[in-house]
Tab-separated table of C-alpha atoms and ligand atoms in Angstrom:
chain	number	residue	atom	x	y	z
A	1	UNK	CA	-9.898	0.256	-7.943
A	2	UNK	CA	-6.766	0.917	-8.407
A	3	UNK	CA	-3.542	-1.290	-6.966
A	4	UNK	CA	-1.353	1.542	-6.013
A	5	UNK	CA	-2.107	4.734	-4.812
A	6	UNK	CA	0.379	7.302	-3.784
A	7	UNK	CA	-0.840	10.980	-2.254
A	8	UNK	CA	1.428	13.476	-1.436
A	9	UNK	CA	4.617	11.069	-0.442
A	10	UNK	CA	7.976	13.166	0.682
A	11	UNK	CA	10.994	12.255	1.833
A	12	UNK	CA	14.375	14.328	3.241
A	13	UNK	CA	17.946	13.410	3.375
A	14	UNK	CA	19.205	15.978	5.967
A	15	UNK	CA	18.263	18.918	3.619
A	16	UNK	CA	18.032	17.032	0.439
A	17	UNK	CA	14.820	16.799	-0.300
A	18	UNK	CA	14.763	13.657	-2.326
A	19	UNK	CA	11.239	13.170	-2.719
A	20	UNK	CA	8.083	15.996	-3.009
A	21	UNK	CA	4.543	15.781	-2.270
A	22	UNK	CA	4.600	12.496	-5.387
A	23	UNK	CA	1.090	11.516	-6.060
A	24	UNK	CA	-0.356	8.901	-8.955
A	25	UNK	CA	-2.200	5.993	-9.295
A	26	UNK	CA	-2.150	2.886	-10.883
A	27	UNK	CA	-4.721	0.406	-12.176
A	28	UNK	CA	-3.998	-3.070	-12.484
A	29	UNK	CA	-2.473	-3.975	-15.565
A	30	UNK	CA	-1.043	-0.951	-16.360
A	31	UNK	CA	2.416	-0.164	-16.958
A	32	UNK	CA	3.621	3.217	-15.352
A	33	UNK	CA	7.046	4.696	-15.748
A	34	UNK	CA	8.707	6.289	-13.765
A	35	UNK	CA	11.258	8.533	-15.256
A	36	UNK	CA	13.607	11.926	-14.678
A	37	UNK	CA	17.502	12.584	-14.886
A	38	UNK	CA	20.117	10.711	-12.425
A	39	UNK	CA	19.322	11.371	-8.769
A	40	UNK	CA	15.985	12.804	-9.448
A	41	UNK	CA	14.065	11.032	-6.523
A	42	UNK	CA	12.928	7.600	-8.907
A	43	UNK	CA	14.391	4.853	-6.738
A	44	UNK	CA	14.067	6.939	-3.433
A	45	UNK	CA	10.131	6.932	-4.408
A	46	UNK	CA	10.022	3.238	-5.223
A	47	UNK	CA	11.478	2.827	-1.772
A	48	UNK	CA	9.111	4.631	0.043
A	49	UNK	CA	6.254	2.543	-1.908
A	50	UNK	CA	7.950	-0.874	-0.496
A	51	UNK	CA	8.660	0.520	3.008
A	52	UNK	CA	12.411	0.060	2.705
A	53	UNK	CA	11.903	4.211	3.741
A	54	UNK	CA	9.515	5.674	5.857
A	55	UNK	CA	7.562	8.309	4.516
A	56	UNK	CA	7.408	11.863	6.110
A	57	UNK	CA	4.082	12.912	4.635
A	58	UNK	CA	1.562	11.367	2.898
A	59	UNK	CA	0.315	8.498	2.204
A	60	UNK	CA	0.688	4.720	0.231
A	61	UNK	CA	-2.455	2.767	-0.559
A	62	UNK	CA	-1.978	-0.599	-2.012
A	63	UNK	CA	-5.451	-2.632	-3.014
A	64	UNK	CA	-7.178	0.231	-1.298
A	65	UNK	CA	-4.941	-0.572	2.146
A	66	UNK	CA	-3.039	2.459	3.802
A	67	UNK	CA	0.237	0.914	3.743
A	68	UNK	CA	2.072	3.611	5.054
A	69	UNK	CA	2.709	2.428	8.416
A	70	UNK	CA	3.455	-1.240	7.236
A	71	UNK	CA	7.059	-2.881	7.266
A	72	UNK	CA	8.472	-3.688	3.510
A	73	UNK	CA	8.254	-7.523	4.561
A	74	UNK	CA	3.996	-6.911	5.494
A	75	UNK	CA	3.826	-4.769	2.246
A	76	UNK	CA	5.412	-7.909	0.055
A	77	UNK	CA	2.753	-10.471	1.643
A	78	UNK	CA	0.211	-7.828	0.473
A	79	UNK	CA	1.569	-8.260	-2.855
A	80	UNK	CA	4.085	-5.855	-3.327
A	81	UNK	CA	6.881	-7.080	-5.316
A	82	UNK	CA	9.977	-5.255	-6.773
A	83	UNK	CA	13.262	-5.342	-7.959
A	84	UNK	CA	16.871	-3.829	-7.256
A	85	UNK	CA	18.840	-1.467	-9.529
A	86	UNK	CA	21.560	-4.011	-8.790
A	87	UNK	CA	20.360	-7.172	-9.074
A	88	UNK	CA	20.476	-8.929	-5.273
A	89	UNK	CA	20.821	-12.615	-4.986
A	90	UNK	CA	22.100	-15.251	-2.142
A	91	UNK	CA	25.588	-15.728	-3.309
A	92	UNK	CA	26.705	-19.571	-2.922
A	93	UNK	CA	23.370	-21.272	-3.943
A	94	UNK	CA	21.448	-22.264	-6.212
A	95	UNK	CA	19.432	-20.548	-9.032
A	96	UNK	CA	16.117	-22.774	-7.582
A	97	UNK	CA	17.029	-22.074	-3.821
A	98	UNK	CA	16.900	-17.958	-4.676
A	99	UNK	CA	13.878	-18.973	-6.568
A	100	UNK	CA	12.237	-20.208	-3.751
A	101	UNK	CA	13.300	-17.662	-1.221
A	102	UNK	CA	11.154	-15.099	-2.932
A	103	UNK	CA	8.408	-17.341	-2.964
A	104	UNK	CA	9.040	-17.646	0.706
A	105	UNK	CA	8.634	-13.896	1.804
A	106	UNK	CA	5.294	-13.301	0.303
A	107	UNK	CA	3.904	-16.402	1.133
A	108	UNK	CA	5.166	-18.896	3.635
A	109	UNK	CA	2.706	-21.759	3.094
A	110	UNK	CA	3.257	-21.567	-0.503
A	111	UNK	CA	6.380	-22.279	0.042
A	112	UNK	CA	6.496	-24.877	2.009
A	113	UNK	CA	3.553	-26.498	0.109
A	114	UNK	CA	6.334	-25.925	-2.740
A	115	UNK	CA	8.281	-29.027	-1.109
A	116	UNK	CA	5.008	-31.341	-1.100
A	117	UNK	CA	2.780	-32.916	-3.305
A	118	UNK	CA	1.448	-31.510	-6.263
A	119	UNK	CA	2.012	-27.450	-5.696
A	120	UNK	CA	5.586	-28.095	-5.784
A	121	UNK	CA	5.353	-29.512	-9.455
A	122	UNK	CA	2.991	-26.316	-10.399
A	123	UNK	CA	5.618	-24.289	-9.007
A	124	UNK	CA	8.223	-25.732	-10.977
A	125	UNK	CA	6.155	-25.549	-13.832
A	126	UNK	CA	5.700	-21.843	-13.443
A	127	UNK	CA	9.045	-21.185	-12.628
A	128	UNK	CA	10.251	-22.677	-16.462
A	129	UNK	CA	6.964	-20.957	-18.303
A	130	UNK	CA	8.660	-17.706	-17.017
A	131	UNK	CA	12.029	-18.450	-18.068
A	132	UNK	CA	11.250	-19.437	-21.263
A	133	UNK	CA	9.486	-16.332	-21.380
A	134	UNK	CA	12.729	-14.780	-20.463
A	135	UNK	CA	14.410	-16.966	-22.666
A	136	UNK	CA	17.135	-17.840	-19.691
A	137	UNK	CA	18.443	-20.959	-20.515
A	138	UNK	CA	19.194	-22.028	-16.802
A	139	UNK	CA	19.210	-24.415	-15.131
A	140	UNK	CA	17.835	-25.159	-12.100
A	141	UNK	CA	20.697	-26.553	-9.946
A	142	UNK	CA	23.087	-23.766	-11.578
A	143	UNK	CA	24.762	-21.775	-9.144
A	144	UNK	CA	23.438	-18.270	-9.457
A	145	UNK	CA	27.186	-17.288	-10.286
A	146	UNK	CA	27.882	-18.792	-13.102
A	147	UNK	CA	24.932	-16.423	-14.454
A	148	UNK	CA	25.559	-13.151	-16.267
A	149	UNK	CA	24.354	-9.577	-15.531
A	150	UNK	CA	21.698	-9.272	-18.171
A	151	UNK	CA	20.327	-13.024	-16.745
A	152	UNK	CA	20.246	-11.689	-13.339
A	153	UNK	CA	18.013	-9.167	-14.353
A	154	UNK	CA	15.959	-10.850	-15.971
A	155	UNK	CA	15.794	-13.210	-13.045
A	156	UNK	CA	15.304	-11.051	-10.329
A	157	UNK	CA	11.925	-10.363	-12.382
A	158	UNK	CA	10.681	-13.847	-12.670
A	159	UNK	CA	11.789	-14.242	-8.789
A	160	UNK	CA	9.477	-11.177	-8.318
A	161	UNK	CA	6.877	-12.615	-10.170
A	162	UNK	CA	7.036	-15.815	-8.621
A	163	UNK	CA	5.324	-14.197	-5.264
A	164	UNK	CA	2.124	-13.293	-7.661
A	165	UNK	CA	2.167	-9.545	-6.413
A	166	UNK	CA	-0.071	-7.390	-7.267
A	167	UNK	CA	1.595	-4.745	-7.690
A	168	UNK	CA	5.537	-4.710	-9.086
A	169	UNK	CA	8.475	-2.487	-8.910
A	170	UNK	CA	10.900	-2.662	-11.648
A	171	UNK	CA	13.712	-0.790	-11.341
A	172	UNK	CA	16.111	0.015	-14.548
A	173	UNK	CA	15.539	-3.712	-15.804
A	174	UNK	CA	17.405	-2.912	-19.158
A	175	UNK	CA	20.541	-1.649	-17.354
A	176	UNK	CA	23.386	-3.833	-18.738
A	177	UNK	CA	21.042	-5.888	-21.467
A	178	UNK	CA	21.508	-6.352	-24.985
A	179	UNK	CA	18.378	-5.535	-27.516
A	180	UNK	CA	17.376	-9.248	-27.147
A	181	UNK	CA	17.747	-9.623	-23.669
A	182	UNK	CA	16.169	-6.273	-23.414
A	183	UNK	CA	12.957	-7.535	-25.992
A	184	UNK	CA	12.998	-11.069	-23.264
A	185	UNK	CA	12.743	-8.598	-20.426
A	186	UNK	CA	9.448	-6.721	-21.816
A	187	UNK	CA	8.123	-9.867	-22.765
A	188	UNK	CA	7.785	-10.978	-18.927
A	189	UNK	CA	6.898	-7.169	-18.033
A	190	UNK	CA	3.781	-7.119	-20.530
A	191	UNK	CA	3.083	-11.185	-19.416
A	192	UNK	CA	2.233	-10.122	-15.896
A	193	UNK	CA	0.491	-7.168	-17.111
A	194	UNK	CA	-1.970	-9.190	-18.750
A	195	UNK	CA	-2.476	-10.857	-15.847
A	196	UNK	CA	-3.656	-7.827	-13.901
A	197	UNK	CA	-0.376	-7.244	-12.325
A	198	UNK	CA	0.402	-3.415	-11.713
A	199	UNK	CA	4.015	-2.625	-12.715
A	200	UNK	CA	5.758	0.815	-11.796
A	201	UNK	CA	9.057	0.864	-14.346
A	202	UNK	CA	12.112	2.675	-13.337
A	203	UNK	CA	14.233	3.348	-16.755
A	204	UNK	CA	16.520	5.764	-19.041
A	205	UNK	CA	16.095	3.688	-22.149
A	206	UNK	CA	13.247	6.383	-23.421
A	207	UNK	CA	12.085	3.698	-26.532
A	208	UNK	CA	11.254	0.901	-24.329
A	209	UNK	CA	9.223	3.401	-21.870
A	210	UNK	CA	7.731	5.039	-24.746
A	211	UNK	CA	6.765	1.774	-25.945
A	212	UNK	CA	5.425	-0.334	-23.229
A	213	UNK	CA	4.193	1.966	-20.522
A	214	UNK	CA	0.654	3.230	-20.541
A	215	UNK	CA	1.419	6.660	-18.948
A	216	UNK	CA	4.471	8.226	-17.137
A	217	UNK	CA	5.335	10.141	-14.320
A	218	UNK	CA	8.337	12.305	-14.370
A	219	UNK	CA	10.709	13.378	-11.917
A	220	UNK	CA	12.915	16.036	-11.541
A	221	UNK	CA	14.470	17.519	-8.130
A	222	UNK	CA	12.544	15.019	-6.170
A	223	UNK	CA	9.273	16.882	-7.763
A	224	UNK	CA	6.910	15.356	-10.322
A	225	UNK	CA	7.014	17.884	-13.231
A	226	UNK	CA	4.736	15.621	-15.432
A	227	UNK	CA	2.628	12.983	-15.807
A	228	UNK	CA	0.503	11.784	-18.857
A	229	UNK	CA	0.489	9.906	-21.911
A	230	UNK	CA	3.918	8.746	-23.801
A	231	UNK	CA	2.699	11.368	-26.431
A	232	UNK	CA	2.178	13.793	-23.577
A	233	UNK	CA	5.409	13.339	-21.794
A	234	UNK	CA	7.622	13.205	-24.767
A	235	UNK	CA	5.550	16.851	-26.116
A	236	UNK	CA	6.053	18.473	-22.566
A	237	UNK	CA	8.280	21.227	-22.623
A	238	UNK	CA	9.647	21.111	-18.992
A	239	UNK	CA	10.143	17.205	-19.570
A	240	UNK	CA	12.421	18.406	-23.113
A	241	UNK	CA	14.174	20.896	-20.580
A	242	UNK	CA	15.048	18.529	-17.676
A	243	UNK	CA	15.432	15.739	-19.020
A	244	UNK	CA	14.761	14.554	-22.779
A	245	UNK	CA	16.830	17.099	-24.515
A	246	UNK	CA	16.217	18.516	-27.710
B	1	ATP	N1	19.714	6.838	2.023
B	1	ATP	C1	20.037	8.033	1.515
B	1	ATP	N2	20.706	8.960	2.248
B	1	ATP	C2	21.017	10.173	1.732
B	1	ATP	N3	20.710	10.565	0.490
B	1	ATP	C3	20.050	9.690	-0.289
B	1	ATP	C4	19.676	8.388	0.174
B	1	ATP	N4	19.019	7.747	-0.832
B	1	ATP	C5	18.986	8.602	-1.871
B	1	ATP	N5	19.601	9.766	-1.546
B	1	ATP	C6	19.727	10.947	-2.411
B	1	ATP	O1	18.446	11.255	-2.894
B	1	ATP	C7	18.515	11.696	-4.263
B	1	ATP	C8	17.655	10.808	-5.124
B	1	ATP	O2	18.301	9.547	-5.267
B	1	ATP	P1	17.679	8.337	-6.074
B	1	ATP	O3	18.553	7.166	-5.857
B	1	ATP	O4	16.255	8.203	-5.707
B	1	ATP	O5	17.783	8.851	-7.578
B	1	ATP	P2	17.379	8.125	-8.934
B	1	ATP	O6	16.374	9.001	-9.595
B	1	ATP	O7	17.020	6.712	-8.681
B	1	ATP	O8	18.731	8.220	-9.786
B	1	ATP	P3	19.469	7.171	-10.787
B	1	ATP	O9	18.825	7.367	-12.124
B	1	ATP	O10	20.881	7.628	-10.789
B	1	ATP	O11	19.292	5.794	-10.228
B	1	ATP	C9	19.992	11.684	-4.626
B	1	ATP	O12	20.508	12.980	-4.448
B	1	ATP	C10	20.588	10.691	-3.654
B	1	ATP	O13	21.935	10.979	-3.405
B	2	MG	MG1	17.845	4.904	-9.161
């Protein structure tokens, strides 16, 4: 069954239509991207998947579940878990208290567990398997400021991952990262997709969507105008036209 389903989601901005009758699927596992030129509807549509918008038609199925009338916080305890385009953290604290705080929202009694006995120790351990993973070299008692922009990204993914969703929204994790970085961050993407975690990737670095995602919707004008295969995509005439160049 698939972990995400979206039929026929829209969304207007006064006349703007941002978003048009979007539909795909995805299995879990999978990596889908999500791509199209600047202002083409990609974030809009990842926000209408975590509730942050409310749809005007259609519908969002997650595990099966019509979503659509769920707040973002109900869809996260479902196991919906994403990221920001900028990278949003609790300023004055710690790198483990923001670690923890996206623990908290998807599960509370995991969290608190987290303080006690021997869950918090498997949490810990979890938490320094994924940055090593993500080869961040924090610490954690740092104070999330004292990190860089390319380790917040990466961050905000582990933090994502940390709430075991089932399904995860990535968007533009490369933004601002250097090739390694970049190689760290597709390390933890393809990690939790061998686990059986769903990933929808928002990103304008074509090689690392070519290379990691197992098909790709595109956006143009708020309207899909493809949706297949890397080989597919990157062949598609309208997709040259719009967006890839020639
Ligand atoms: N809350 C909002 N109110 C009004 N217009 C909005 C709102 N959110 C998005 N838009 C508009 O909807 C369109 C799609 O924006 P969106 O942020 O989804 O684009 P994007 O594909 O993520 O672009 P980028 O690659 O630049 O991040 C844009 O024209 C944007 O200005
Ligand atoms: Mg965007």
């Amino acid at each position: 069954m698939a972990c995400l389903q979206v039929e026929d989601i829209s969304i207007s901005f006064g006349g703007l239509k941002a978003v048009q009758d979007v539909s795909f699927a995805l299995e879990p596992g999978e990596i889908m991207g999500l791509i199209g030129p600047n202002g083409a509807g990609k974030t809009t549509t990842l926000n209408l998947i975590s509730g942050l918008y409310a749809c005007d038609t259609g519908r969002v199925l997650l595990n099966g579940k019509d979503v659509t009338d769920k707040k973002a916080y109900e869809r996260a305890r479902m196991g919906l878990g994403r990221t920001f385009q900028t990278p949003r953290f609790l300023s004055r604290s710690t790198v483990g208290e923001n670690m923890k705080l996206g623990t908290d929202l998807a599960d509370q009694m995991g969290f608190l567990k987290s303080f006690f006995g021997k869950k918090g120790n498997d949490f810990l351990d979890e938490v320094d398997q994924y940055l090593e993973i993500a080869d961040l070299t924090v610490n954690w008692k740092d104070d999330i400021s004292s990190l860089s922009y390319g380790q917040l990204k990466r961050l905000e993914i582990v933090r994502a991952l940390l709430s075991h969703p089932k399904v995860l929204l990535v968007d533009e994790p490369a933004a601002g990262l250097n090739a390694k970085e970049l190689e760290k961050s597709v390390a933890l993407m393809r990690h939790a997709a061998e686990k059986g975690v769903g990933i929808v990737l928002i990103e304008h670095k074509m090689d690392m969507i070519m290379n990691v995602c197992d098909h790709i919707v595109v956006l143009n004008f708020g309207k899909m105008i493809a949706h297949g295969t890397p080989e597919e995509v990157q062949s598609n005439e309208a997709v040259i036209e719009a967006y890839l160049g020639r």
